[in-house]
Coordinates of C-alpha atoms in Angstrom, one line a residue:
M1 CA 7.4 -41.1 -2.2
T2 CA 7.4 -38.3 0.5
H3 CA 10.0 -34.6 -0.7
P4 CA 12.1 -33.7 1.9
A5 CA 11.3 -30.4 3.9
P6 CA 12.4 -27.4 2.2
R7 CA 15.6 -26.1 4.0
A8 CA 16.3 -22.2 5.3
L9 CA 19.3 -21.0 6.3
I10 CA 18.5 -18.1 8.7
V11 CA 21.6 -15.7 9.8
D12 CA 21.0 -13.1 12.7
D13 CA 22.8 -12.5 16.0
E14 CA 19.4 -11.4 18.0
P15 CA 18.1 -15.3 19.3
D16 CA 14.8 -13.8 19.7
I17 CA 14.8 -12.9 16.3
L18 CA 16.4 -16.8 15.2
T19 CA 13.6 -18.0 17.7
L20 CA 10.6 -15.9 15.9
L21 CA 12.3 -17.0 12.6
G22 CA 12.6 -20.4 13.5
I23 CA 8.8 -21.0 14.4
S24 CA 7.2 -19.2 11.8
L25 CA 9.3 -21.3 9.2
E26 CA 8.6 -24.6 10.9
R27 CA 5.0 -24.0 10.9
M28 CA 5.6 -23.5 6.7
G29 CA 7.2 -27.2 6.7
V30 CA 10.7 -25.1 6.3
H31 CA 13.4 -26.8 8.2
P32 CA 15.3 -23.9 9.7
H33 CA 19.2 -23.9 10.4
P34 CA 20.3 -20.7 12.2
A35 CA 23.7 -18.9 12.3
T36 CA 25.0 -16.0 14.3
D37 CA 27.3 -14.4 12.4
L38 CA 29.1 -14.4 8.7
A39 CA 32.0 -17.0 9.4
E40 CA 29.1 -19.5 10.9
A41 CA 26.9 -18.8 7.7
M42 CA 29.7 -19.5 5.0
R43 CA 30.3 -22.8 6.7
I44 CA 27.0 -23.9 7.1
L45 CA 26.6 -23.4 3.3
A46 CA 29.3 -25.3 2.3
E47 CA 28.6 -28.2 4.8
G48 CA 24.5 -28.6 3.2
S49 CA 22.2 -27.8 0.3
F50 CA 19.8 -25.2 1.2
D51 CA 16.0 -23.9 -0.9
F52 CA 16.5 -20.3 0.8
C53 CA 18.6 -17.8 2.7
L54 CA 17.1 -15.0 4.8
T55 CA 20.1 -12.7 6.6
D56 CA 20.4 -9.5 8.6
L57 CA 22.2 -6.9 7.3
R58 CA 23.9 -6.1 10.1
L59 CA 26.2 -9.2 11.6
P60 CA 28.8 -9.4 14.3
D61 CA 31.7 -10.0 11.8
G62 CA 30.5 -8.6 8.7
D63 CA 28.1 -7.0 6.4
G64 CA 25.2 -8.8 4.7
L65 CA 25.5 -8.0 2.2
M66 CA 29.0 -9.7 1.7
L67 CA 26.9 -12.7 2.1
V68 CA 24.9 -12.4 -0.1
R69 CA 27.6 -11.5 -2.6
H70 CA 29.4 -14.6 -1.4
I71 CA 26.0 -16.5 -2.3
Q72 CA 25.7 -14.8 -5.5
Q73 CA 29.3 -16.3 -6.2
H74 CA 29.2 -19.7 -5.1
Y75 CA 25.6 -20.7 -4.9
P76 CA 24.0 -18.5 -7.7
G77 CA 20.6 -20.9 -7.6
L78 CA 20.0 -20.2 -4.0
P79 CA 17.5 -17.5 -3.7
V80 CA 18.9 -14.8 -0.4
A81 CA 16.7 -12.5 1.2
V82 CA 18.0 -9.4 3.8
I83 CA 16.4 -8.0 6.7
T84 CA 16.7 -4.1 6.9
A85 CA 15.7 -1.5 9.4
H86 CA 12.3 -0.3 9.3
G87 CA 12.7 2.9 6.5
D88 CA 16.2 1.9 5.7
M89 CA 15.1 1.6 1.7
Q90 CA 18.8 2.8 0.7
S91 CA 20.4 -0.4 2.1
A92 CA 17.3 -2.4 0.7
V93 CA 18.4 -0.6 -2.7
N94 CA 22.3 -1.8 -2.3
A95 CA 21.0 -5.3 -1.3
L96 CA 18.6 -5.9 -4.0
K97 CA 21.6 -4.8 -6.3
S98 CA 23.7 -7.0 -4.8
G99 CA 21.9 -10.1 -6.4
A100 CA 19.3 -10.4 -3.0
F101 CA 15.9 -11.9 -4.3
D102 CA 14.1 -9.7 -1.8
F103 CA 14.0 -8.0 1.7
V104 CA 11.8 -7.5 4.8
N105 CA 11.9 -4.2 7.6
K106 CA 12.0 -4.8 11.4
P107 CA 9.8 -5.3 13.2
L108 CA 9.1 -8.3 11.4
D109 CA 5.7 -8.9 9.3
L110 CA 5.1 -12.4 9.8
G111 CA 2.8 -12.5 7.2
R112 CA 5.4 -10.4 4.5
L113 CA 7.8 -13.1 5.7
R114 CA 5.5 -15.9 4.9
G115 CA 4.4 -14.3 1.3
M116 CA 8.3 -14.1 0.9
V117 CA 9.3 -17.7 2.0
E118 CA 6.4 -19.0 -0.3
T119 CA 7.5 -16.7 -3.5
A120 CA 11.2 -18.0 -3.0
L121 CA 10.1 -21.8 -2.9
R122 CA 8.8 -21.6 -5.8
L123 CA 11.4 -20.0 -8.0
R124 CA 12.3 -22.7 -10.4
P125 CA 15.3 -22.6 -13.4
A126 CA 14.1 -20.1 -16.2
R127 CA 12.7 -22.0 -19.1
M128 CA 15.0 -22.7 -21.9
D129 CA 15.1 -23.4 -25.3
D130 CA 17.1 -25.2 -27.5
N131 CA 19.8 -22.5 -28.1
G132 CA 20.0 -22.2 -24.5
D133 CA 17.8 -19.1 -24.2
A134 CA 15.0 -18.1 -22.4
G135 CA 12.1 -17.1 -23.8
H136 CA 13.1 -17.7 -27.6
E137 CA 9.2 -18.2 -28.3
R138 CA 8.1 -14.7 -27.9
L139 CA 11.5 -12.9 -28.1
I140 CA 12.8 -13.3 -31.6
G141 CA 16.4 -13.1 -32.7
H142 CA 19.7 -14.5 -32.9
A143 CA 21.5 -11.5 -33.0
P144 CA 24.0 -11.6 -30.0
I145 CA 22.5 -8.5 -28.4
M146 CA 19.6 -10.2 -28.0
R147 CA 21.0 -13.6 -26.5
A148 CA 22.7 -11.5 -24.1
L149 CA 19.1 -9.6 -23.5
R150 CA 17.7 -13.2 -23.1
T151 CA 20.2 -14.1 -20.4
Q152 CA 19.5 -10.7 -18.7
I153 CA 15.8 -11.6 -18.2
A154 CA 16.4 -15.1 -17.0
K155 CA 18.6 -13.8 -14.2
V156 CA 16.4 -10.9 -13.3
A157 CA 12.9 -13.0 -13.4
R158 CA 14.5 -14.8 -10.4
S159 CA 14.4 -11.7 -8.2
Q160 CA 11.9 -9.4 -6.7
A161 CA 13.6 -6.1 -7.5
P162 CA 12.1 -3.7 -9.1
V163 CA 13.1 -3.6 -12.9
F164 CA 13.0 -0.3 -15.2
I165 CA 13.1 -0.9 -19.5
Q166 CA 14.8 1.8 -21.5
G167 CA 13.9 1.4 -25.3
E168 CA 12.3 3.8 -27.9
S169 CA 9.2 3.2 -28.6
G170 CA 8.0 -0.3 -30.6
T171 CA 11.0 -2.0 -29.2
G172 CA 8.9 -4.9 -27.1
K173 CA 9.2 -3.5 -24.0
E174 CA 6.2 -5.3 -22.6
V175 CA 7.0 -8.2 -24.1
I176 CA 10.0 -8.3 -21.9
A177 CA 8.0 -7.1 -18.8
R178 CA 5.9 -10.3 -20.1
L179 CA 8.8 -12.9 -19.9
I180 CA 10.6 -11.8 -16.8
H181 CA 6.6 -12.2 -15.1
D182 CA 6.4 -15.5 -17.1
L183 CA 9.7 -16.8 -15.9
G184 CA 9.8 -15.9 -12.3
P185 CA 7.8 -17.1 -9.2
R186 CA 4.6 -15.0 -9.8
S187 CA 4.1 -16.7 -13.0
E188 CA 0.9 -17.7 -11.5
G189 CA -0.3 -14.6 -10.7
P190 CA -1.6 -11.5 -12.8
F191 CA 0.2 -9.4 -15.0
V192 CA -1.4 -5.9 -15.1
P193 CA 0.0 -3.6 -17.7
I194 CA -0.8 0.0 -17.5
N195 CA 0.3 3.0 -19.9
C196 CA 0.5 5.7 -18.0
G197 CA 0.3 7.9 -20.8
A198 CA -2.7 7.3 -21.7
I199 CA -4.8 7.8 -18.9
P200 CA -5.9 11.4 -17.8
A201 CA -3.7 13.1 -15.2
E202 CA -6.7 13.1 -13.0
L203 CA -7.6 9.8 -13.0
M204 CA -4.2 8.3 -12.4
E205 CA -4.0 7.7 -8.8
S206 CA -8.0 6.1 -8.7
E207 CA -6.5 3.9 -11.5
L208 CA -3.3 3.0 -9.8
F209 CA -4.9 2.7 -6.2
G210 CA -8.6 2.5 -6.4
H211 CA -11.0 4.7 -4.9
R212 CA -14.1 4.2 -2.1
K213 CA -17.4 5.3 -3.3
G214 CA -18.3 9.2 -2.8
S215 CA -14.8 9.8 -2.9
F216 CA -15.1 12.2 -6.1
T217 CA -18.1 13.3 -8.2
G218 CA -19.0 10.5 -10.3
A219 CA -17.4 7.4 -7.7
N220 CA -20.5 5.4 -7.0
T221 CA -18.9 2.6 -6.3
D222 CA -15.7 1.0 -4.7
K223 CA -13.5 0.6 -7.2
Q224 CA -9.9 -1.3 -7.0
G225 CA -7.0 -0.4 -8.3
L226 CA -4.3 -1.9 -10.6
F227 CA -2.2 -2.3 -7.9
Q228 CA -4.4 -4.5 -5.8
A229 CA -5.6 -6.6 -9.1
A230 CA -2.0 -7.1 -9.5
Q231 CA -1.6 -9.0 -6.4
D232 CA 0.8 -11.8 -5.9
G233 CA 1.8 -11.0 -9.7
T234 CA 3.4 -7.8 -11.9
L235 CA 2.5 -4.4 -12.1
F236 CA 3.7 -3.1 -15.8
L237 CA 4.1 0.6 -15.4
D238 CA 4.7 1.7 -18.9
E239 CA 5.5 5.1 -20.1
V240 CA 6.3 5.5 -16.3
A241 CA 7.8 9.1 -17.2
D242 CA 4.3 10.4 -17.8
L243 CA 3.3 10.2 -14.5
P244 CA 2.3 13.6 -13.1
L245 CA 4.5 14.5 -10.4
A246 CA 1.7 14.4 -7.4
V247 CA 1.2 10.7 -8.3
Q248 CA 4.9 9.7 -8.6
V249 CA 4.9 10.6 -4.3
K250 CA 2.1 8.4 -3.7
L251 CA 3.6 5.4 -6.0
L252 CA 7.2 6.3 -4.3
R253 CA 5.1 5.4 -0.7
A254 CA 3.4 2.3 -2.5
L255 CA 6.9 1.1 -3.1
Q256 CA 8.4 1.8 0.2
E257 CA 5.6 0.7 2.8
R258 CA 4.3 -2.0 0.4
A259 CA 0.8 -1.0 0.8
V260 CA -1.7 1.2 -0.9
R261 CA -4.1 4.2 0.1
P262 CA -7.5 4.2 -2.1
V263 CA -8.7 8.1 -2.7
G264 CA -11.1 8.6 -0.2
A265 CA -9.9 5.7 2.0
T266 CA -8.4 6.4 5.8
R267 CA -6.1 3.6 5.7
E268 CA -3.4 1.6 3.7
E269 CA -3.8 -1.6 2.2
A270 CA -1.3 -3.8 2.0
V271 CA -0.1 -5.2 -1.4
D272 CA 2.4 -7.6 -3.1
V273 CA 3.4 -6.9 -6.2
R274 CA 6.4 -7.0 -7.9
V275 CA 6.6 -3.4 -10.5
I276 CA 8.4 -3.2 -13.7
S277 CA 8.6 -0.6 -15.4
A278 CA 9.3 1.2 -18.7
S279 CA 9.5 4.4 -21.0
H280 CA 11.2 5.5 -24.2
K281 CA 12.1 9.0 -22.7
N282 CA 15.7 9.1 -20.7
L283 CA 14.0 9.2 -17.0
A284 CA 17.4 10.3 -16.4
Q285 CA 16.8 13.8 -18.1
R286 CA 13.6 13.9 -16.8
V287 CA 15.4 13.9 -13.5
Q288 CA 17.7 16.6 -14.0
D289 CA 14.5 19.3 -15.2
G290 CA 12.6 18.3 -12.5
S291 CA 9.7 16.6 -14.2
F292 CA 10.7 13.3 -12.4
R293 CA 11.3 12.4 -9.0
Q294 CA 14.6 11.3 -8.2
D295 CA 13.8 9.2 -5.2
L296 CA 11.4 7.7 -7.6
F297 CA 13.9 6.9 -10.3
Y298 CA 16.4 5.3 -8.0
R299 CA 13.6 2.6 -6.6
L300 CA 12.3 2.0 -10.1
N301 CA 15.4 1.6 -11.9
V302 CA 17.1 -1.2 -9.4
I303 CA 17.8 -3.3 -12.5
Q304 CA 17.8 -1.6 -15.6
L305 CA 17.6 -3.5 -19.2
N306 CA 17.6 -2.1 -22.8
A307 CA 15.7 -3.3 -25.4
P308 CA 17.7 -3.1 -28.5
A309 CA 16.4 -0.7 -31.4
L310 CA 15.8 -2.9 -34.2
R311 CA 18.5 -1.1 -36.2
E312 CA 21.1 -2.2 -33.8
H313 CA 20.5 -6.3 -35.0
P314 CA 19.0 -6.0 -38.6
E315 CA 20.3 -10.0 -38.9
D316 CA 17.1 -10.6 -37.0
I317 CA 14.9 -8.8 -39.3
A318 CA 14.3 -11.9 -41.4
A319 CA 13.0 -14.5 -38.7
L320 CA 11.2 -11.3 -37.7
S321 CA 9.4 -10.8 -41.0
A322 CA 9.0 -14.4 -41.0
I323 CA 7.0 -14.7 -38.0
I324 CA 5.0 -11.8 -38.7
L325 CA 4.1 -12.9 -42.1
Q326 CA 2.6 -15.9 -40.8
R327 CA 0.6 -14.2 -38.4
L328 CA -0.9 -12.0 -41.0
A329 CA -1.6 -15.2 -43.2
A330 CA -3.3 -16.6 -40.5
R331 CA -5.4 -14.0 -39.3
D332 CA -6.4 -13.4 -43.2
E333 CA -7.1 -17.4 -43.6
R334 CA -4.2 -17.2 -46.8
P335 CA -1.3 -18.6 -47.4
P336 CA 1.5 -16.4 -46.0
S337 CA 3.5 -14.1 -48.2
T338 CA 7.4 -14.3 -48.8
L339 CA 10.0 -11.3 -49.1
S340 CA 12.3 -11.4 -52.2
A341 CA 15.9 -11.0 -51.4
E342 CA 15.8 -7.7 -52.9
A343 CA 12.9 -6.6 -50.7
L344 CA 14.9 -8.1 -47.8
R345 CA 18.1 -6.2 -48.2
A346 CA 16.1 -3.3 -48.6
L347 CA 14.5 -3.7 -44.9
Q348 CA 17.9 -4.4 -43.7
D349 CA 19.3 -1.6 -45.1
Y350 CA 16.4 0.9 -43.5
A351 CA 17.2 2.9 -40.0
F352 CA 13.5 1.9 -38.4
P353 CA 12.5 4.8 -36.1
G354 CA 9.6 3.1 -35.3
N355 CA 11.3 -0.5 -34.8
V356 CA 9.3 -3.7 -34.9
R357 CA 6.0 -2.2 -35.0
E358 CA 7.2 -0.4 -37.8
L359 CA 8.0 -3.3 -39.2
E360 CA 4.9 -4.9 -38.8
N361 CA 3.2 -1.6 -40.3
I362 CA 5.4 -1.8 -43.6
L363 CA 4.8 -5.8 -44.1
E364 CA 0.8 -5.3 -43.4
R365 CA 0.3 -2.5 -45.8
A366 CA 2.5 -4.5 -48.8
V367 CA 0.5 -7.6 -47.9
A368 CA -2.6 -5.6 -48.0
L369 CA -1.3 -3.5 -51.6
G370 CA 0.8 -5.8 -53.0
E371 CA 0.2 -8.2 -55.7
G372 CA 1.1 -11.9 -55.8
S373 CA 2.7 -13.9 -52.8
V374 CA 6.1 -12.4 -53.3
I375 CA 6.8 -8.5 -51.9
G376 CA 8.8 -6.9 -53.5
T377 CA 10.9 -3.6 -53.1
A378 CA 8.1 -1.9 -55.0
D379 CA 5.6 -3.4 -52.6
L380 CA 7.9 -1.7 -49.4
S381 CA 6.8 1.8 -48.7
F382 CA 9.3 3.7 -46.0
N383 CA 8.8 6.6 -43.8
Q384 CA 10.5 9.0 -46.2
T385 CA 10.9 11.9 -43.8
P386 CA 13.9 12.6 -41.3
T387 CA 12.7 10.7 -38.5
V388 CA 14.9 11.1 -34.7
P389 CA 14.3 8.2 -32.1
A390 CA 11.4 8.8 -30.2
A391 CA 13.9 8.5 -26.9
V392 CA 15.6 12.1 -28.2
Q393 CA 12.1 13.3 -29.7
T394 CA 10.8 16.6 -29.1
P395 CA 7.1 16.7 -28.8
L396 CA 5.3 19.4 -30.4
P397 CA 3.4 22.5 -27.7
A398 CA 0.1 21.2 -26.4
A399 CA -2.7 22.5 -27.9
P400 CA -5.7 24.4 -26.3
P401 CA -8.1 22.5 -25.5
D402 CA -10.9 23.7 -28.1
D403 CA -8.1 23.1 -30.5
E404 CA -7.0 19.4 -29.9
S405 CA -9.6 17.9 -32.6
T406 CA -8.6 20.2 -35.5
S407 CA -4.8 19.2 -34.7
I408 CA -5.3 15.7 -34.4
M409 CA -7.2 15.5 -37.5
Q410 CA -4.6 17.4 -39.5
A411 CA -1.7 15.5 -38.3
L412 CA -4.1 12.3 -39.5
E413 CA -4.8 13.4 -42.7
S414 CA -0.9 15.0 -43.4
H415 CA -0.1 11.5 -42.6
R416 CA -2.4 9.4 -44.4
W417 CA -4.3 8.5 -41.7
N418 CA -1.3 6.6 -40.5
R419 CA -2.1 6.9 -36.2
T420 CA 1.4 5.8 -35.2
R421 CA 2.9 8.5 -37.1
A422 CA 0.2 11.0 -36.8
A423 CA 0.5 10.3 -32.7
E424 CA 4.3 10.9 -32.7
A425 CA 3.7 13.9 -34.6
L426 CA 1.6 15.2 -32.1
G427 CA 4.0 14.3 -29.4
M428 CA 1.6 11.9 -28.0
T429 CA 1.8 7.9 -27.6
L430 CA -0.3 5.6 -29.6
R431 CA -2.7 5.4 -27.0
Q432 CA -2.9 8.9 -26.1
L433 CA -4.2 9.3 -29.6
R434 CA -6.5 6.4 -29.7
Y435 CA -8.0 7.9 -26.1
R436 CA -8.5 11.3 -27.6
L437 CA -9.7 9.7 -31.1
E438 CA -12.3 7.7 -28.7
K439 CA -13.3 10.6 -26.9
M440 CA -14.1 12.7 -30.0
G441 CA -16.0 9.5 -31.2
L442 CA -13.3 8.1 -33.6
K443 CA -12.4 4.9 -33.8

């Protein structure tokens, strides 16, 4: 049985552009249906079904964004991309915010166009669980705030727009990013995460964009950057607020031009990557204090998702605890422990400044130190020191290099070698602390 060729609606008032688009699509096995203005495009949409739509933003009888919004309202499953003038990033961002799947600049890059069409044709309905939620198997919780988040993820996954995930430490921002990747058309491509706060500033540019042999001391071979490693997939920039300003400038150019220049290279290399970023810090406040570029903020924050703090959905603690206890039991090859009713109530009454990650630590400690298979309130060890959410913590002043090892050891000893709490006291991420411990010869 043969399947009919995919159908694409292409909208532009320039005959040469329509002809070029039509020829390019036909070579891909896609049947093009041209329209020269907004009214004709809406009429053609009403008369048949399509797999993809590509429209210029400037039309004789209206704005291409009107067509994007019309499709979002009346044909929500139809991917629509826009054609923008070269360098007009504001129009591209506005289109993405309005629901466009992606954009391509004039003059048209046919390679970029083909890649965009292929990605659009791979779009499929997000996988749903029995309760109508996307991603239930990894994003645990039936609270309304979690169900709403999964619905947002399913919608966002169909777009190629940059996503910024705001949330306190331990709320599962990387889990959200992976779900967006897995439910979208890039799921066959790589998912490449990087913690921007765990890599020394002087190495960040090389990590992101790669370098050429001999470009600096120690560069003995060519190295591929993480942008190149994420080709046709997703690059997840965790703790993006920690990027040095010099690297922010180069990241902005990479996002705008869809190309990167390795350190020591003379030419840029085209990349096709979706970027998802996250931070527990307030990026808007960082823009205000001058530590984060405003233009990069707007480029990354096209779509914002909020990762809920655990205290916002305590009704999910029972399910989360059961999953964590099962995982610990499988690791230790023993029957899973259970929570007493009193212990569950104690967990639900706790504020969890460290969120799900702190819940994991509490349960792991209870299993390791408790007696029997039932965890009671006496087995739970909560953080008794007043703790503000990570998003508003003020880090301790940075220690001079010679004193850093001493400060780290003091923090670890004062927190009984709990690395998560020591890192918070030092104003570091956990990965930053691990990196420094490895440099000190401690693991």
